[in-house]
Each structure stands twice: as structure tokens, then as C-alpha cells.
GROMACS .gro file of C-alpha atoms in nm:
model
  336
    1MET     CA    1   3.035  -4.357  10.336
    2ARG     CA    2   2.830  -4.371  10.721
    3ALA     CA    3   3.020  -4.319  10.982
    4HIS     CA    4   3.023  -4.604  11.256
    5ALA     CA    5   2.936  -4.457  11.616
    6SER     CA    6   3.314  -4.591  11.877
    7PRO     CA    7   3.102  -4.758  12.181
    8ALA     CA    8   3.185  -4.495  12.462
    9GLN     CA    9   2.975  -4.251  12.149
   10SER     CA   10   2.642  -4.509  12.122
   11LYS     CA   11   2.642  -4.532  12.540
   12SER     CA   12   2.351  -4.373  12.623
   13PRO     CA   13   2.464  -4.030  12.947
   14LYS     CA   14   2.324  -4.321  13.200
   15VAL     CA   15   2.476  -4.525  13.141
   16ARG     CA   16   2.818  -4.357  13.015
   17ALA     CA   17   2.714  -4.188  13.399
   18VAL     CA   18   2.739  -4.447  13.573
   19THR     CA   19   3.008  -4.620  13.421
   20LEU     CA   20   3.238  -4.206  13.512
   21VAL     CA   21   3.113  -4.338  13.866
   22SER     CA   22   3.258  -4.659  13.861
   23ALA     CA   23   3.566  -4.595  13.771
   24LEU     CA   24   3.593  -4.342  14.002
   25ALA     CA   25   3.512  -4.471  14.241
   26GLY     CA   26   3.760  -4.718  14.139
   27THR     CA   27   3.978  -4.483  14.139
   28LEU     CA   28   3.935  -4.345  14.487
   29MET     CA   29   3.958  -4.701  14.601
   30LEU     CA   30   4.264  -4.802  14.456
   31ALA     CA   31   4.414  -4.397  14.632
   32ALA     CA   32   4.304  -4.539  14.974
   33SER     CA   33   4.470  -4.821  14.912
   34GLY     CA   34   4.787  -4.696  14.807
   35PRO     CA   35   5.084  -4.434  14.793
   36GLY     CA   36   4.816  -4.174  14.804
   37ALA     CA   37   4.598  -4.321  15.144
   38PRO     CA   38   4.622  -4.056  15.398
   39GLN     CA   39   4.921  -4.105  15.619
   40TYR     CA   40   4.936  -4.281  16.011
   41PRO     CA   41   4.813  -4.084  16.158
   42ALA     CA   42   4.557  -3.922  16.065
   43HIS     CA   43   4.396  -3.740  16.328
   44ALA     CA   44   4.490  -3.763  16.711
   45VAL     CA   45   4.668  -4.040  16.959
   46ALA     CA   46   4.659  -4.189  17.288
   47LEU     CA   47   4.974  -4.255  17.488
   48ILE     CA   48   4.828  -4.354  17.864
   49THR     CA   49   5.023  -4.443  18.133
   50PRO     CA   50   4.925  -4.634  18.381
   51THR     CA   51   5.048  -4.367  18.691
   52THR     CA   52   4.975  -4.028  18.799
   53ALA     CA   53   5.037  -3.712  18.707
   54GLY     CA   54   5.415  -3.560  18.856
   55GLY     CA   55   5.606  -3.850  18.810
   56ALA     CA   56   5.918  -3.937  18.591
   57ILE     CA   57   5.681  -4.198  18.394
   58ASP     CA   58   5.475  -3.874  18.350
   59SER     CA   59   5.717  -3.595  18.270
   60SER     CA   60   5.812  -3.757  17.961
   61SER     CA   61   5.536  -3.889  17.826
   62ARG     CA   62   5.492  -3.551  17.869
   63LEU     CA   63   5.797  -3.484  17.671
   64LEU     CA   64   5.740  -3.757  17.442
   65ALA     CA   65   5.396  -3.683  17.361
   66ASN     CA   66   5.462  -3.315  17.275
   67ARG     CA   67   5.792  -3.420  17.013
   68LEU     CA   68   5.580  -3.594  16.854
   69THR     CA   69   5.261  -3.378  16.798
   70GLU     CA   70   5.510  -3.154  16.672
   71THR     CA   71   5.722  -3.379  16.477
   72MET     CA   72   5.427  -3.558  16.306
   73GLY     CA   73   5.171  -3.355  16.264
   74GLN     CA   74   4.850  -3.507  16.487
   75ARG     CA   75   4.848  -3.414  16.865
   76PHE     CA   76   4.964  -3.707  17.071
   77ILE     CA   77   4.778  -3.650  17.419
   78VAL     CA   78   4.978  -3.803  17.721
   79GLU     CA   79   4.603  -3.977  17.943
   80ASN     CA   80   4.741  -4.117  18.289
   81ARG     CA   81   4.480  -4.473  18.368
   82PRO     CA   82   4.658  -4.535  18.753
   83GLY     CA   83   4.502  -4.773  18.970
   84GLY     CA   84   4.535  -5.177  19.007
   85SER     CA   85   4.925  -5.148  19.025
   86GLY     CA   86   4.933  -5.055  18.656
   87VAL     CA   87   4.696  -5.305  18.511
   88ILE     CA   88   4.437  -5.072  18.465
   89GLY     CA   89   4.598  -4.820  18.235
   90ALA     CA   90   4.752  -5.123  18.068
   91SER     CA   91   4.473  -5.344  17.998
   92ALA     CA   92   4.278  -5.068  17.794
   93VAL     CA   93   4.531  -5.008  17.561
   94ALA     CA   94   4.552  -5.457  17.560
   95ARG     CA   95   4.134  -5.415  17.455
   96ALA     CA   96   4.187  -5.098  17.242
   97LYS     CA   97   4.210  -5.128  16.876
   98PRO     CA   98   4.541  -5.202  16.686
   99ASP     CA   99   4.509  -4.914  16.456
  100GLY     CA  100   4.794  -4.740  16.609
  101TYR     CA  101   4.628  -4.488  16.813
  102THR     CA  102   4.634  -4.647  17.109
  103LEU     CA  103   4.971  -4.635  17.278
  104LEU     CA  104   5.121  -4.715  17.629
  105PHE     CA  105   5.385  -4.527  17.827
  106SER     CA  106   5.465  -4.808  18.078
  107SER     CA  107   5.768  -4.889  18.321
  108ASN     CA  108   5.970  -5.323  18.405
  109SER     CA  109   5.751  -5.191  18.653
  110TYR     CA  110   5.380  -5.253  18.507
  111MET     CA  111   5.475  -5.503  18.250
  112VAL     CA  112   5.757  -5.758  18.378
  113SER     CA  113   5.701  -5.722  18.835
  114THR     CA  114   5.314  -5.678  18.770
  115PRO     CA  115   5.239  -5.977  18.570
  116LEU     CA  116   5.441  -6.211  18.840
  117LEU     CA  117   5.295  -6.053  19.174
  118LEU     CA  118   5.004  -6.127  19.017
  119LYS     CA  119   4.786  -6.478  19.007
  120SER     CA  120   4.560  -6.380  18.774
  121MET     CA  121   4.600  -6.021  18.549
  122PRO     CA  122   4.435  -5.984  18.204
  123TYR     CA  123   4.707  -5.940  17.939
  124ASP     CA  124   5.052  -6.066  17.974
  125SER     CA  125   5.260  -5.855  17.844
  126ARG     CA  126   5.463  -6.038  17.556
  127THR     CA  127   5.212  -6.141  17.393
  128ASP     CA  128   4.959  -5.900  17.408
  129PHE     CA  129   5.114  -5.608  17.309
  130ALA     CA  130   5.339  -5.539  17.010
  131PRO     CA  131   5.700  -5.349  17.100
  132ILE     CA  132   5.758  -5.075  17.007
  133THR     CA  133   6.113  -4.874  17.155
  134GLU     CA  134   6.276  -4.825  17.496
  135ILE     CA  135   6.243  -4.547  17.598
  136GLY     CA  136   6.526  -4.504  17.889
  137ARG     CA  137   6.666  -4.639  18.191
  138ILE     CA  138   6.624  -4.466  18.487
  139PRO     CA  139   6.845  -4.502  18.838
  140LEU     CA  140   6.631  -4.431  19.196
  141VAL     CA  141   6.725  -4.210  19.499
  142LEU     CA  142   6.651  -4.369  19.861
  143VAL     CA  143   6.583  -4.019  20.011
  144ALA     CA  144   6.418  -3.998  20.406
  145HIS     CA  145   6.263  -3.719  20.591
  146PRO     CA  146   6.433  -3.536  20.719
  147SER     CA  147   6.290  -3.632  21.081
  148MET     CA  148   6.453  -3.915  21.081
  149LYS     CA  149   6.771  -3.763  21.182
  150VAL     CA  150   7.061  -3.980  20.893
  151ALA     CA  151   7.269  -3.782  20.722
  152THR     CA  152   7.410  -4.116  20.541
  153LEU     CA  153   7.298  -4.467  20.449
  154LYS     CA  154   7.472  -4.611  20.681
  155ALA     CA  155   7.327  -4.353  20.976
  156PHE     CA  156   6.992  -4.541  20.828
  157ILE     CA  157   7.043  -4.894  20.831
  158ASP     CA  158   7.246  -4.843  21.129
  159ARG     CA  159   6.952  -4.715  21.280
  160ALA     CA  160   6.649  -4.998  21.096
  161LYS     CA  161   6.845  -5.288  21.266
  162THR     CA  162   6.748  -5.073  21.607
  163ALA     CA  163   6.420  -5.068  21.494
  164PRO     CA  164   6.279  -5.374  21.268
  165ALA     CA  165   6.028  -5.324  21.166
  166ARG     CA  166   5.855  -5.049  21.281
  167ILE     CA  167   6.052  -4.779  20.987
  168ASN     CA  168   5.765  -4.782  20.686
  169TYR     CA  169   5.885  -4.686  20.380
  170ALA     CA  170   5.602  -4.562  20.050
  171SER     CA  171   5.620  -4.738  19.748
  172GLY     CA  172   5.396  -4.680  19.403
  173GLY     CA  173   5.240  -4.989  19.469
  174GLU     CA  174   5.345  -5.356  19.561
  175GLY     CA  175   5.646  -5.454  19.218
  176SER     CA  176   5.699  -5.133  19.151
  177ASP     CA  177   6.049  -5.003  19.129
  178HIS     CA  178   6.017  -4.803  19.479
  179HIS     CA  179   5.867  -5.134  19.600
  180LEU     CA  180   6.156  -5.447  19.448
  181SER     CA  181   6.447  -5.211  19.500
  182MET     CA  182   6.381  -5.151  19.857
  183GLU     CA  183   6.316  -5.445  19.974
  184LEU     CA  184   6.658  -5.597  19.780
  185LEU     CA  185   6.880  -5.288  19.990
  186SER     CA  186   6.645  -5.508  20.262
  187ALA     CA  187   6.810  -5.838  20.183
  188MET     CA  188   7.139  -5.707  20.114
  189ALA     CA  189   7.115  -5.456  20.507
  190GLY     CA  190   6.987  -5.772  20.645
  191ILE     CA  191   6.695  -5.492  20.772
  192ARG     CA  192   6.342  -5.513  20.815
  193LEU     CA  193   6.111  -5.216  20.705
  194VAL     CA  194   5.772  -5.234  20.642
  195HIS     CA  195   5.636  -5.151  20.369
  196VAL     CA  196   5.305  -4.864  20.310
  197PRO     CA  197   5.207  -4.905  19.855
  198TYR     CA  198   5.051  -4.628  19.653
  199LYS     CA  199   4.821  -4.565  19.391
  200ALA     CA  200   5.158  -4.470  19.196
  201GLY     CA  201   5.448  -4.305  19.328
  202PRO     CA  202   5.364  -3.909  19.396
  203GLN     CA  203   5.105  -3.951  19.630
  204GLY     CA  204   5.398  -4.136  19.810
  205TYR     CA  205   5.601  -3.967  19.793
  206ALA     CA  206   5.339  -3.646  19.872
  207ASP     CA  207   5.345  -3.791  20.174
  208LEU     CA  208   5.695  -3.866  20.287
  209LEU     CA  209   5.809  -3.423  20.267
  210GLY     CA  210   5.471  -3.393  20.479
  211GLY     CA  211   5.642  -3.629  20.761
  212HIS     CA  212   5.435  -3.915  20.714
  213ILE     CA  213   5.668  -4.193  20.584
  214PRO     CA  214   6.013  -4.150  20.638
  215ALA     CA  215   6.185  -4.325  20.327
  216MET     CA  216   6.144  -4.475  19.986
  217PHE     CA  217   6.310  -4.464  19.642
  218ILE     CA  218   6.189  -4.237  19.434
  219ALA     CA  219   6.269  -4.100  19.096
  220PRO     CA  220   6.607  -3.785  19.061
  221GLY     CA  221   6.442  -3.539  18.908
  222THR     CA  222   6.109  -3.567  19.202
  223ALA     CA  223   6.292  -3.502  19.476
  224ALA     CA  224   6.600  -3.292  19.333
  225ARG     CA  225   6.500  -2.954  19.376
  226HIS     CA  226   6.380  -3.088  19.792
  227VAL     CA  227   6.708  -3.171  19.829
  228LYS     CA  228   6.804  -2.933  19.713
  229GLU     CA  229   6.623  -2.715  19.983
  230GLY     CA  230   6.665  -2.940  20.227
  231LYS     CA  231   6.305  -3.051  20.242
  232VAL     CA  232   6.388  -3.467  20.289
  233MET     CA  233   6.775  -3.650  20.295
  234ALA     CA  234   6.970  -3.838  20.026
  235LEU     CA  235   7.110  -4.113  20.085
  236GLY     CA  236   7.222  -4.318  19.797
  237ILE     CA  237   7.183  -4.334  19.421
  238SER     CA  238   7.066  -4.722  19.311
  239SER     CA  239   7.296  -4.738  19.057
  240ALA     CA  240   7.655  -4.623  18.942
  241ARG     CA  241   7.493  -4.375  18.787
  242SER     CA  242   7.645  -3.974  18.876
  243LEU     CA  243   7.415  -3.799  18.862
  244GLU     CA  244   7.465  -3.399  18.825
  245ALA     CA  245   7.157  -3.351  19.031
  246TYR     CA  246   7.349  -3.532  19.374
  247ALA     CA  247   7.661  -3.491  19.357
  248GLY     CA  248   7.823  -3.578  19.694
  249VAL     CA  249   7.540  -3.865  19.657
  250PRO     CA  250   7.762  -4.178  19.626
  251PRO     CA  251   7.559  -4.531  19.488
  252VAL     CA  252   7.431  -4.758  19.755
  253SER     CA  253   7.728  -5.038  19.588
  254GLU     CA  254   8.010  -4.786  19.837
  255VAL     CA  255   7.747  -4.957  20.139
  256LEU     CA  256   7.659  -5.303  20.001
  257PRO     CA  257   7.867  -5.371  19.749
  258GLY     CA  258   7.706  -5.596  19.446
  259TYR     CA  259   7.308  -5.372  19.502
  260GLU     CA  260   7.252  -5.201  19.202
  261TYR     CA  261   6.938  -5.111  19.055
  262GLU     CA  262   6.729  -4.927  18.709
  263GLY     CA  263   6.411  -4.977  18.557
  264TRP     CA  264   6.314  -4.845  18.267
  265PHE     CA  265   6.053  -4.657  18.023
  266ALA     CA  266   5.956  -4.792  17.729
  267THR     CA  267   5.631  -4.751  17.474
  268PHE     CA  268   5.395  -5.039  17.345
  269ALA     CA  269   5.093  -5.065  17.143
  270PRO     CA  270   4.836  -5.371  17.093
  271ARG     CA  271   4.920  -5.710  16.966
  272ALA     CA  272   4.891  -5.654  16.555
  273THR     CA  273   4.903  -5.346  16.507
  274PRO     CA  274   5.069  -5.320  16.165
  275ALA     CA  275   5.390  -5.326  16.105
  276ASP     CA  276   5.421  -5.067  15.938
  277VAL     CA  277   5.214  -4.811  16.225
  278ILE     CA  278   5.509  -4.996  16.463
  279ALA     CA  279   5.804  -4.880  16.228
  280ARG     CA  280   5.708  -4.566  16.199
  281LEU     CA  281   5.670  -4.427  16.517
  282ASN     CA  282   5.962  -4.605  16.649
  283THR     CA  283   6.184  -4.459  16.383
  284GLU     CA  284   6.008  -4.091  16.478
  285ILE     CA  285   6.037  -4.209  16.902
  286ARG     CA  286   6.382  -4.290  16.832
  287ALA     CA  287   6.563  -3.980  16.647
  288ILE     CA  288   6.347  -3.742  16.879
  289LEU     CA  289   6.463  -3.888  17.189
  290ALA     CA  290   6.877  -3.793  17.019
  291GLN     CA  291   6.839  -3.485  16.971
  292PRO     CA  292   7.082  -3.315  17.284
  293GLU     CA  293   6.763  -3.038  17.391
  294VAL     CA  294   6.579  -3.395  17.502
  295VAL     CA  295   6.842  -3.585  17.627
  296HIS     CA  296   6.921  -3.269  17.882
  297ARG     CA  297   6.561  -3.304  17.950
  298MET     CA  298   6.541  -3.628  17.973
  299HIS     CA  299   6.848  -3.656  18.279
  300ALA     CA  300   6.711  -3.338  18.447
  301ILE     CA  301   6.436  -3.591  18.510
  302GLY     CA  302   6.662  -3.884  18.588
  303ILE     CA  303   6.645  -4.069  18.252
  304PHE     CA  304   6.956  -4.167  18.072
  305PRO     CA  305   6.694  -4.242  17.701
  306LYS     CA  306   6.831  -4.579  17.489
  307THR     CA  307   6.653  -4.640  17.191
  308GLY     CA  308   6.670  -4.944  16.979
  309THR     CA  309   6.425  -5.220  16.759
  310PRO     CA  310   6.104  -5.393  16.859
  311GLU     CA  311   6.275  -5.649  16.865
  312ASP     CA  312   6.497  -5.535  17.132
  313LEU     CA  313   6.261  -5.422  17.359
  314ALA     CA  314   6.048  -5.779  17.304
  315SER     CA  315   6.372  -5.975  17.346
  316MET     CA  316   6.429  -5.739  17.692
  317LEU     CA  317   6.118  -5.817  17.829
  318VAL     CA  318   6.162  -6.189  17.837
  319SER     CA  319   6.484  -6.095  18.024
  320ASP     CA  320   6.372  -5.929  18.261
  321THR     CA  321   6.125  -6.147  18.339
  322GLU     CA  322   6.402  -6.344  18.416
  323ARG     CA  323   6.569  -6.109  18.566
  324ILE     CA  324   6.304  -5.978  18.797
  325ARG     CA  325   6.192  -6.296  18.947
  326GLN     CA  326   6.476  -6.394  19.058
  327LEU     CA  327   6.539  -6.103  19.250
  328MET     CA  328   6.151  -6.181  19.410
  329ARG     CA  329   6.267  -6.518  19.459
  330GLN     CA  330   6.625  -6.314  19.694
  331THR     CA  331   6.418  -6.116  19.848
  332GLY     CA  332   6.092  -6.353  19.968
  333ILE     CA  333   5.805  -6.192  19.788
  334GLU     CA  334   5.546  -6.427  19.615
  335ALA     CA  335   5.285  -6.332  19.367
  336ARG     CA  336   4.913  -6.303  19.511
   0.00000   0.00000   0.00000
């Protein structure tokens, strides 16, 4: 009896080779889209901050980037892109490919205040970004150069009343927390100060240390060492939170009842970034910010960690926009 060859056996070596290659290609395509696909992140991730090095945003973003590098197995690299009241850095992320490899570490100043202050914006904070998670809340400290010869907030206010529109204060730009917190204080205290905006908060603070600017609100961690050394005077804290490095420094509300101001930091990705990437980042960041050592280091910067879901952050953007809009009306700040 003659043996009949099977279809596979009857194919020529060339046909069998093509069949094998096709099968292998199909297997690779399946693997690329299935459970065996390379997990995010597969290479380095850029974490853009819209400010200069040296401030609270920079310090906290680097702390987070280092921990993400450890937990996610790829480098998270902080890139400082200051300027334009945060527009330059935020725009770079809004325009980036939505693949999870370009992220934004920003604050309410750049995601809420700047869009309200500028009539023409290259992005919409609420629609051009995918929220990841809030990072934390940050009160500010009102500091003054010793040459002002004021040791208390009341003395500062009394001095300003005797010299209307003659005392300058620094900020990290229009709409920054340094700016809005001082304008709120001025409105509530009935004083007139002169706003001197800088490219970023650390630059203004450097001029304060040099005696070129008499006062400003600044992140607690930035000024703590200089307050201890007597190089600047701490006059008040913008919220009722207790700050270890500022024991004995009262909240502004003790002199101006009802005064309260805090900023926040948060992370974002470009709109249309895959949901699974956002979920992974949210999980990793929330776990990092729950670590006692990280909490301690954040407190040293002046940040009180607070995280949540992407939906929580999206809701906060909406509510905080209304809060800042009302503050601008109260202080007479107009969009330009």
C-alpha cells in the first residue's frame, strides 16, 4: 500500500519556510498586543516642571522621579522648562505624544491661575491633559529681609500703611501662589504693595536674600535654613497648618481673621494617554507618597502629601478654577 503524504509533508522546503515565517510573525504580533507585551515604561520618562531648579516644585518632583525610577525600573528625568507663567513647560506636555513618556509635574498656579489671567492660552488645563493624581498641599511663609526692621506681621502691615505703594514684593510670576497670597493679604489688610514678578519663585527669593526685595511669600522649605540663620524674618504662615521648622510663627489668620491660602502640586499626562498607563502611574505615585520616609522629606520641603484618583484631580481643577476666579475678583486682579 502506497503511503500518502500529509499536506505539511507535501509542501516544498521554500513553502514550509514561508509558512514558518508567517506563523512566527503572527505569534510575535499576538505577543506584542497580549500579556507578553513590553510593560510600561519601556524606556526613560521625562517629567517636566514649568519652573526653575531650586524651588519646592523642583525639589518635590526630583524626589518623586527618583522613587519612580526605583519602583518602575526606568529612569524618570526631571526637565525644568520655566517661563511664560508656566505656559512653556505645560504647553510642551500638552503637545507631546500621549504615550506616557512625557509627564507634567505642576501646581495650581500654572494649571488654574495662569489660564484665568491670560486671555489667550495655547492649552486648556481641563481638556488638554489627563490627570494622574494630586501630590500634596503647600502653605506659604511670609518672609521679609532684616533691613525692613519688622519682626511681626502686624509691624509689616503698619509699615506698609505708612508707605502705600512703596514696598515691593517678589513672586514667581503673575498668578503664582506668591502673587495671589500676597494680593489676598493686601486686600484684607487694606495696604498697597508693588508686585515685582520674576521668572520663578527661587529667583525672586534670591533677590530677597540679597536685600534687593524686602518681602514675599515663599515655600517653607526654601526659607527654613535662612530663617534659622537670621538672614530673613518669618512673619506668618498662609494656613493654619503646623510647620515644624517654623515653631512660634503664627498663621496670618491670627492678625487677619479668615485669611487662608494654600497651593497644590499634581501630575498630568497629555490628553488621550492610555488609561492603563494613567492607572499604573496613579498606583505607583500614591504608594510612594504613603511611604513614611517620603512623607518626612515632603514635610521638610513644606508639602503635605495628598493623593487621589484621576477623577478627584479633574474635579479639583474645576472647583479650584472657581475659587481662584473669586479671589481675583476680590483682589481686583484682571485678565490680560
